[in-house]
Each structure stands twice: as C-alpha cells, then as structure tokens.
Coordinates of C-alpha atoms and ligand atoms in Angstrom, one line a residue:
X1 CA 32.7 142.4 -21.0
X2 CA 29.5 143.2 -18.6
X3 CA 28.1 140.6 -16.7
X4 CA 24.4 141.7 -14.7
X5 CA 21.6 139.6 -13.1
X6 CA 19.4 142.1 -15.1
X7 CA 19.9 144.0 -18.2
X8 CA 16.9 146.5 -19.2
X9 CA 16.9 147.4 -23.1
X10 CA 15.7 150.7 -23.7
X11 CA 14.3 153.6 -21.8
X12 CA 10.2 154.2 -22.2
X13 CA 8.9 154.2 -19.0
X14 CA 8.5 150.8 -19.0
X15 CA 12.5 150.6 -19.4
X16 CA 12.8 153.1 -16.4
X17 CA 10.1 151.2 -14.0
X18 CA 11.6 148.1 -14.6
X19 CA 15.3 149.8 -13.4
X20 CA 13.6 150.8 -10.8
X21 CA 11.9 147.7 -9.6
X22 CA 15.5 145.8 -10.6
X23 CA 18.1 148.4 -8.6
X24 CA 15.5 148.2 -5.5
X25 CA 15.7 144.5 -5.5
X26 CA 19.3 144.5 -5.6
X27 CA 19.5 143.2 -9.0
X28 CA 21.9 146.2 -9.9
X29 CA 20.4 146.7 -13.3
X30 CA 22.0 147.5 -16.5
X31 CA 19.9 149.5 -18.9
X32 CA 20.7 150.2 -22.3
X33 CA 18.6 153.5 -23.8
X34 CA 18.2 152.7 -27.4
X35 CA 18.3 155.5 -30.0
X36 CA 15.9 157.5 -29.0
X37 CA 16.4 158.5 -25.0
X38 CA 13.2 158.2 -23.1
X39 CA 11.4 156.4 -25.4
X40 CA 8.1 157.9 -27.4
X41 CA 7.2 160.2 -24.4
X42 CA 9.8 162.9 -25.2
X43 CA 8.3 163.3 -28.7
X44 CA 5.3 164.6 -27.2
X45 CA 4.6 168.0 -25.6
X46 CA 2.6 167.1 -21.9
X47 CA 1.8 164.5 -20.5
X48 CA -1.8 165.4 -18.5
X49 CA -2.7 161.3 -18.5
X50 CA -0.1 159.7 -15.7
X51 CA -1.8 159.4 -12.8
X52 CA -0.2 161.9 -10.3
X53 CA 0.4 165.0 -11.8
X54 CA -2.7 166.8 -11.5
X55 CA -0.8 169.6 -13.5
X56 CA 0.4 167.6 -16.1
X57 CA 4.1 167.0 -17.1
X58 CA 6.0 167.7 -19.9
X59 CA 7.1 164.5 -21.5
X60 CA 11.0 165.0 -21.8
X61 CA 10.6 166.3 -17.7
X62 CA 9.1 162.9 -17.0
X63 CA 11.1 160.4 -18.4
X64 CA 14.6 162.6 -16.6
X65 CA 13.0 162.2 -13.5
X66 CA 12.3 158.4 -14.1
X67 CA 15.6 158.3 -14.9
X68 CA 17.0 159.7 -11.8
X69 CA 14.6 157.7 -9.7
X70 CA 16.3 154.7 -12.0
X71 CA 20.0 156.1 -11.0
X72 CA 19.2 156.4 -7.9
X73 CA 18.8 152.8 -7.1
X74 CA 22.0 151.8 -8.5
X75 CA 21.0 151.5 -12.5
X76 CA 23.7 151.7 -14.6
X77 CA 22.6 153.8 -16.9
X78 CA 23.9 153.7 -21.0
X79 CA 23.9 155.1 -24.1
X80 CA 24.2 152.9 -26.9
X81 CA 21.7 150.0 -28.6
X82 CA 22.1 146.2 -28.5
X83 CA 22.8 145.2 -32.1
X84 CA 22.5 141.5 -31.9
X85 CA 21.6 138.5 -28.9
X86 CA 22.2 135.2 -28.1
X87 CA 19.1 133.4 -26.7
X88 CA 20.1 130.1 -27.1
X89 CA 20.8 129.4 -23.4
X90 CA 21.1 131.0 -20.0
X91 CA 23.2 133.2 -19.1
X92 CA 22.1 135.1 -21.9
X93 CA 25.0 136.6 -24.3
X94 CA 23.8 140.4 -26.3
X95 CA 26.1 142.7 -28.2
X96 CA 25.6 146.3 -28.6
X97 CA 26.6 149.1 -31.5
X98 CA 30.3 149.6 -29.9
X99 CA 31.1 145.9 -30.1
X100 CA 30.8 145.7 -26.4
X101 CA 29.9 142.4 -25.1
X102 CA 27.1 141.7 -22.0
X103 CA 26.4 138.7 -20.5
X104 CA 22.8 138.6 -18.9
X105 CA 21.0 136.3 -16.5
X106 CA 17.9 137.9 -17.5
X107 CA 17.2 140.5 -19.6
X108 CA 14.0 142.8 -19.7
X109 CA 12.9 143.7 -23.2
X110 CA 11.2 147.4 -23.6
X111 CA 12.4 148.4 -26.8
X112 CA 9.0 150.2 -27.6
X113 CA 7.4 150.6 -31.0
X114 CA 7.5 153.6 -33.3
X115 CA 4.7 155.2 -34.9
X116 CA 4.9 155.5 -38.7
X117 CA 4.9 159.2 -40.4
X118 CA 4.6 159.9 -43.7
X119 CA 7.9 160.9 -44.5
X120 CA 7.3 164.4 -45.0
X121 CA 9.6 167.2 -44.1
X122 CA 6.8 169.2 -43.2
X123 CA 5.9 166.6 -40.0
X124 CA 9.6 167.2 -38.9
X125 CA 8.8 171.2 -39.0
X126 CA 5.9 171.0 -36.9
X127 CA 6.6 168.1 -34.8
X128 CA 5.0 169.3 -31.2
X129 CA 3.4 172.4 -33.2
X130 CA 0.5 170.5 -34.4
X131 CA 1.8 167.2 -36.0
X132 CA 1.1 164.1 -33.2
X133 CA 0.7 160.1 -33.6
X134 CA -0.9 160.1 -30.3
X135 CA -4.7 161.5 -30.3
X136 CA -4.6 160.2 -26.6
X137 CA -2.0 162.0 -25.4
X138 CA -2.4 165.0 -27.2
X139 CA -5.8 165.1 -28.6
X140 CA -7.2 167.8 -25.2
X141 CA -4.8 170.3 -26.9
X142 CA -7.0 170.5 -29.8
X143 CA -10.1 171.1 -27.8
X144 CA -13.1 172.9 -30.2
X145 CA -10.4 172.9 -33.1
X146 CA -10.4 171.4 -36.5
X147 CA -8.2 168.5 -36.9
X148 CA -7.2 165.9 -39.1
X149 CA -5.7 161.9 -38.8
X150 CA -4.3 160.5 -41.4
X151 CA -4.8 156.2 -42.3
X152 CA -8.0 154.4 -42.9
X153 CA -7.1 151.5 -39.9
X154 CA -8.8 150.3 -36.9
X155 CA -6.4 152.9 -35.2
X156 CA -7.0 155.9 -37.1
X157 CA -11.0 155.0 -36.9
X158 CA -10.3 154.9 -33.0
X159 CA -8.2 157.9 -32.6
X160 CA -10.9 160.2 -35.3
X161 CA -13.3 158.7 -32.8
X162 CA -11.9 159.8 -29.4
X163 CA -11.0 163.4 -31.0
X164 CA -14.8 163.6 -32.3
X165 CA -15.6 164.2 -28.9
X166 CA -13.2 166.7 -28.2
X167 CA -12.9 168.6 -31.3
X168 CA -15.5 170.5 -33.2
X169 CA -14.0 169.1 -36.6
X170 CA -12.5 165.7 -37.4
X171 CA -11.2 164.8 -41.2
X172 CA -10.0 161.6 -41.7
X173 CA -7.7 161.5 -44.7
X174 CA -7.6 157.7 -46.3
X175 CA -5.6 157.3 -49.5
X176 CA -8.0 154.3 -51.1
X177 CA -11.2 154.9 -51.4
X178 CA -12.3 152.5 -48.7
X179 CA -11.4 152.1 -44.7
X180 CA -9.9 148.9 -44.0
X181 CA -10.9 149.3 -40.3
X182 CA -13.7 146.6 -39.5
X183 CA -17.2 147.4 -40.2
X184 CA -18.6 148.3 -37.2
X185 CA -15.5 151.2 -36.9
X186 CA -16.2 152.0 -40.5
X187 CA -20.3 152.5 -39.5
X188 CA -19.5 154.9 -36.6
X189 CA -16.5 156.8 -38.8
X190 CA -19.5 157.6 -40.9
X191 CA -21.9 159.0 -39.2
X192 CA -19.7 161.1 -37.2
X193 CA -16.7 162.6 -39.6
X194 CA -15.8 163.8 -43.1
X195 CA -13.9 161.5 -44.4
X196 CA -11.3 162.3 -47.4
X197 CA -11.6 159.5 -49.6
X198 CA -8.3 159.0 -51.9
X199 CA -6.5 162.2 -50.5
X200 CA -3.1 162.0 -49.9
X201 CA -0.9 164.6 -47.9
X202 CA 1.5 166.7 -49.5
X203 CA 2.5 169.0 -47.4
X204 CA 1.7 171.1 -44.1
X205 CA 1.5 174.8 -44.2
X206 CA 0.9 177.3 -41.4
X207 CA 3.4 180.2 -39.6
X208 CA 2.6 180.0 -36.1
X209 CA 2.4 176.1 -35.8
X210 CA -0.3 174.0 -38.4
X211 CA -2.8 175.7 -40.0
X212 CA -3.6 173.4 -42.9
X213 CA -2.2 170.8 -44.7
X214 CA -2.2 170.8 -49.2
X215 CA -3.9 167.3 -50.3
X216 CA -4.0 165.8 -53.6
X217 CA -7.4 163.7 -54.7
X218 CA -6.9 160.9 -56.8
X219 CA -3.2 161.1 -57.5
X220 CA -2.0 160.6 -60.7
X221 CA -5.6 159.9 -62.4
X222 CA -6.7 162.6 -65.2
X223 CA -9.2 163.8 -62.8
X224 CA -6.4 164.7 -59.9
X225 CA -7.3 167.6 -57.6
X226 CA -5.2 169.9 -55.4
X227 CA -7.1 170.3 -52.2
X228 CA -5.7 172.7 -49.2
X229 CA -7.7 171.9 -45.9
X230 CA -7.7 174.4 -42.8
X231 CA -6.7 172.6 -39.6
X232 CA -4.7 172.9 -36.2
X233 CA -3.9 169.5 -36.0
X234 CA -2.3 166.3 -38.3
X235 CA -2.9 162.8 -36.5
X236 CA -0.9 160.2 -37.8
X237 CA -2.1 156.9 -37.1
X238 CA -1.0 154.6 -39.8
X239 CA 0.6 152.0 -37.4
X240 CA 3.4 151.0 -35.3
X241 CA 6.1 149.3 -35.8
X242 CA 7.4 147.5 -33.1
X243 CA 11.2 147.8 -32.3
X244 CA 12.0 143.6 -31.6
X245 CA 13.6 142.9 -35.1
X246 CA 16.9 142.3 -33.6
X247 CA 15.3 139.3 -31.1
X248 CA 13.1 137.7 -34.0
X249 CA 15.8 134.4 -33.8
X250 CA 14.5 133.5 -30.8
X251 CA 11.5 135.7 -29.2
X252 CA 8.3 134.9 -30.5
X253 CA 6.5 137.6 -32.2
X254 CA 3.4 138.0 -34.1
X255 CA 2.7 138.7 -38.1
X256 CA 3.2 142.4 -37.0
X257 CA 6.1 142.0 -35.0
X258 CA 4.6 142.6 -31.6
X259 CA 6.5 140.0 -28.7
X260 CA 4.2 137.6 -27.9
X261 CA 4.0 137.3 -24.1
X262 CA 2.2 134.7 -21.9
X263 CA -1.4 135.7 -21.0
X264 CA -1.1 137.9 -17.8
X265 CA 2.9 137.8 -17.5
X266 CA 5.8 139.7 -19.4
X267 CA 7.0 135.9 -19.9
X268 CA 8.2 135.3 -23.6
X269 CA 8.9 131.7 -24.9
X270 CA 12.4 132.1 -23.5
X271 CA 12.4 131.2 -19.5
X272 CA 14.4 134.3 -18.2
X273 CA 13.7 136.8 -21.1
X274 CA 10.3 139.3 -20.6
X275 CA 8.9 141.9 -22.7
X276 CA 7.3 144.9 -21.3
X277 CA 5.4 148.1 -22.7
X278 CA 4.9 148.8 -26.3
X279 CA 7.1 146.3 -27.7
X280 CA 4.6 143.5 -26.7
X281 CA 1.6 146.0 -26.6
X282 CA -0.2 146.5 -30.0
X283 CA -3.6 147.4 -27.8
X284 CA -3.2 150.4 -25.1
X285 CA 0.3 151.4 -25.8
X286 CA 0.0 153.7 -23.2
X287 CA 3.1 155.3 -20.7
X288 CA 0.7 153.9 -17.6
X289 CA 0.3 150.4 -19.2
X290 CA 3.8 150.4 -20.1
X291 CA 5.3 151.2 -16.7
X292 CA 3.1 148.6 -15.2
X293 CA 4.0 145.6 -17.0
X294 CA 7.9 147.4 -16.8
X295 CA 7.4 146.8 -13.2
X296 CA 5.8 143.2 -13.8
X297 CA 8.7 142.0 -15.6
X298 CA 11.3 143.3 -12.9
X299 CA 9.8 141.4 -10.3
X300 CA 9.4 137.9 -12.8
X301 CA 13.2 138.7 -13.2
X302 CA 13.3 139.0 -9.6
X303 CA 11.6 136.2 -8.6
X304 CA 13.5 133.7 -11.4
X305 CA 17.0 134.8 -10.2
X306 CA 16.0 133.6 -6.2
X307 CA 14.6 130.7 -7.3
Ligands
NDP1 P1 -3.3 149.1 -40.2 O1 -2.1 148.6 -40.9 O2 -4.5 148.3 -40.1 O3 -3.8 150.4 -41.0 C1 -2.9 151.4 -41.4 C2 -3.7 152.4 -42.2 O4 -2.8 153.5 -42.6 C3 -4.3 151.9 -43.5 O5 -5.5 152.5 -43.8 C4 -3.2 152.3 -44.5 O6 -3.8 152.5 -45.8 C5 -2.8 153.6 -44.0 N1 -1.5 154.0 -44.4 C6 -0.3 153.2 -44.3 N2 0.7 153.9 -44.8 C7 0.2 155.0 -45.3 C8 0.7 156.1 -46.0 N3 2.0 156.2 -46.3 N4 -0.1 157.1 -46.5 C9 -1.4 157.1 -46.2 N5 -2.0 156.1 -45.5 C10 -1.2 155.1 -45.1 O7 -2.8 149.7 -38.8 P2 -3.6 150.1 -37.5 O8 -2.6 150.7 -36.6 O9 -4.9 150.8 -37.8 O10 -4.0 148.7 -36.9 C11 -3.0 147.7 -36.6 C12 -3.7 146.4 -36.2 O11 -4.3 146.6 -34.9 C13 -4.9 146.0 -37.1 O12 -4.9 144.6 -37.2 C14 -6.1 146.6 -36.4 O13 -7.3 145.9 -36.8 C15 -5.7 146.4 -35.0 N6 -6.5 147.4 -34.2 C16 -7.6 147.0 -33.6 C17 -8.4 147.9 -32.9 C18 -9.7 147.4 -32.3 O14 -10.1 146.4 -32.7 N7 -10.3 148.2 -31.5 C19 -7.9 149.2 -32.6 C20 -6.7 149.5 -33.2 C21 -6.0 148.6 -34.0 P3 -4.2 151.3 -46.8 O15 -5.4 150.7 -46.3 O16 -4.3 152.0 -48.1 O17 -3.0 150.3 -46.8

C-alpha cells in the first residue's frame, strides 16, 4: 500500500504541470499515467500552439520532457490506471488495475477526455497522415488544401469554421440531413462551406497519406449514392468523451460527463479532490488551458495540506 499527500491521475499536460507544481512544493507526488501515456498530445504530430517554442514541438517530444521536468522534482512516476476510489472521507482510499492499493490526502484528477472516431480502420491507417480530431492543433498543416470534418455539432460547426480560414476547401460531412449546432453556427456553416447532407464515411483512400475519403448518401434508402470526395484532411469532431466514469459515485459531473468544478478553482464537491484539464473542460480543451488549471489544482492541494 502507497500512502502520498498528493496523487496526480493521468499524464496530459495538465497531469505533468500539476507533478510539477506538487514535487516543487514538497508534496512528493504520485502520478498515475492512464492508458494512454501523455495524454491526447502524443496522438498529434506538432505542437506550434504552446507558448515557447517558436519552432514548434512534436507532441510525443513535449509531454517526455514534461515528464522529466515532472521526475525531476521527485514524482513518482507509474504506469498503470486507477480502477475504482473511495471518496467517502479524507484520506482518500483509490485502487488501480494491479489491485494495488493508495491512500491519498489529496488527489488531483486529469484524466482527460477522448475524442470519438468513427470506428473505421482506415482512421487507424492514416492516424497523423491526414486523419485529426483537433482542427486547432493541426488545422495550419492543411493550409490552401481541401479538407473535410466530419459531425453536424456546435464543435464540428466551430472547427469547419476556424479551417475555413485556412484552407481553400472545407466539406462538412453530417449524417442527418440537418446540423444540430445552434442557429447562429448553422447560418455561418452556410454561407461559408459545402456541406454533405446525409453522407456518411466509409472509408479513407490515398497512398502517400489522405487523399479522399468514399461516402455513401442516404444509406440504406432506394436512392443510396456512392460518393468519393478528394481531400488531404478528415476532421473528426463528433465529441468527447470525458474519462471521469470511474469517480461518478462521488465527483459531480454534468449530463455529458464533464467534472463539474467550482467557478474559477479546480475544487470539485469533494474538499481535497480537484479536477484539472480536459476532464472538467468541455470549452477550450486546449494543452495551454490544461497545464494551467494542472498547475491551479497543485497549489489548492498545496494550500489544503498546510492548512
Ligand atoms: P454533439 O454531441 O453536439 O454533436 C456531435 C455531432 O456528431 C452530431 O452532429 C452527431 O450527429 C455527430 N455524430 C456523432 N456520432 C457520429 C457518427 N458515428 N457518425 C457521424 N456523425 C456522428 O457534440 P459537440 O462536440 O459538437 O458538442 C458538445 C456540446 O458542447 C454541445 O452541447 C455543444 O452545443 C457544446 N459546444 C458549444 C460550443 C459553442 O457554443 N461555441 C462549441 C462546441 C461545443 P447527429 O446529430 O446525427 O447525432
């Protein structure tokens, strides 16, 4: 059995900035890295938005040296995921997938959230060669090129939006033959891009990274159409989901999962427990944001354990 003053779930850079914060304060931090080792930043290529690398940085490169600045100051780094927590009262009891047992005074939630693909192969294949869920992060790359983002949401309306102004093509491929994105997202969609009513994706084809993707019109009516689109890049943006499941007994989330946090502070409704980054983020979701409020909740953790 572990106790720590601090444990950090996961490893985004709002996992990392909080170890930071923690092992510089003394707090000698525990941090647990989740499935998926650095967090949503290693599944993109560069990184050319985080203020101070004029040269941009390639994701993966990033989050190892957050790490190291993380080891550094005495966090104990893991591999491994916490399975199941005990919230009910301070110190705070968590187990993780090898049965191991921690015992936390606080603990620092920055699970993350995970954006939703299709489920095709093909977004596997070309993951980093054209297939993104980030038009942010990657949407420069595609600069005077044709591109596509798939979902008919506030989200996809805002990322076919931003990559209007870079790209000299945007599709938007909905499945319905309406945008649930609010109106005023819906009038400016309009004007600006083609929009591929009740298309659905079946596939991505291309040898030297994406060069189209095959869509089917009206699937499954008499009248379906098989419909092959030239583009260099597929946008998903049909949601997040968070990754807070495992704390839904006792951290207060809302309809969509998100860790509801106290206006301002990473506080949740459980005095010694904070979120930080994504996980409690369904607005910016971005690494800056996310290593911010990672460095917020470290000093709240801080700041409870001198009290
Ligand atoms: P939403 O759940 O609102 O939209 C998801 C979109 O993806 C829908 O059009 C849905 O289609 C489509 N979709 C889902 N699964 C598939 C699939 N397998 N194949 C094809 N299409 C699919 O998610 P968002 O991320 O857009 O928004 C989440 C929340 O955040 C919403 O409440 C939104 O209003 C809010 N938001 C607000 C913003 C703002 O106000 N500026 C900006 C961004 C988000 P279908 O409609 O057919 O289900």
């Amino acid at each position: 059995m572990t106790h720590t003053k601090c444990l950090i779930i996961g490893s985004g850079p709002a996992g990392y900035t909080a170890a930071i914060y923690a092992g510089r304060a003394n707090l000698q931090p525990v941090q647990y890295c989740g499935m998926q080792t650095g967090g949503q930043l290693t599944q993109t290529t560069e990184v050319e938005n985080f203020p101070g690398y004029p040269q941009g940085i390639d994701g993966n490169q990033m989050m190892f040296d957050l790490r190291q600045q993380a080891e550094r100051f005495g966090a104990d780094i893991r591999d491994g995921m916490i399975t199941k927590v005990d919230f009910s009262s301070r110190p705070f009891h968590l187990w993780t997938d090898q049965d191991e047992e921690i015992v936390a005074d606080t603990v620092i939630i920055a699970t993350g959230a995970s954006a939703k693909y299709l489920g095709l192969d093909d977004e596997k294949k070309y993951n980093g060669q054209g297939v993104s869920a980030c038009a942010t992060c990657d949407g420069f790359f595609y600069r005077n090129k044709t591109v596509a983002v798939v979902g008919g949401g506030d989200t996809a309306c805002e990322e076919a939006l931003y990559l209007s102004q870079l790209c000299s093509k945007v599709y938007m491929i909905v499945r319905k033959n309406y945008l649930r994105a609010s109106d005023v997202m819906r009038k400016r969609v309009e004007e600006k891009i083609e929009v591929l009513y009740e298309h659905n994706t079946l596939g991505l084809y291309g040898d030297n990274g994406v060069e189209g993707a095959h869509l089917v019109k009206r699937k499954g009516e008499p009248d379906e159409e098989k419909v092959d689109i030239a583009i260099d890049g597929f946008f998903l943006a049909i949601g997040h989901t968070p990754n807070t499941d495992v704390f839904a007994d006792f951290i207060d989330r809302d309809s969509t999962g998100y860790i509801k946090t106290i206006a301002g502070t990473p506080r949740t409704n459980v005095k010694g427990v904070f979120a930080a980054g994504d996980c409690a983020d369904p607005h910016y979701r971005q690494a800056i944001v996310a290593a911010g409020s990672g460095c917020m909740a470290a000093l709240e953790a801080e700041r409870l354990l001198n009290q």
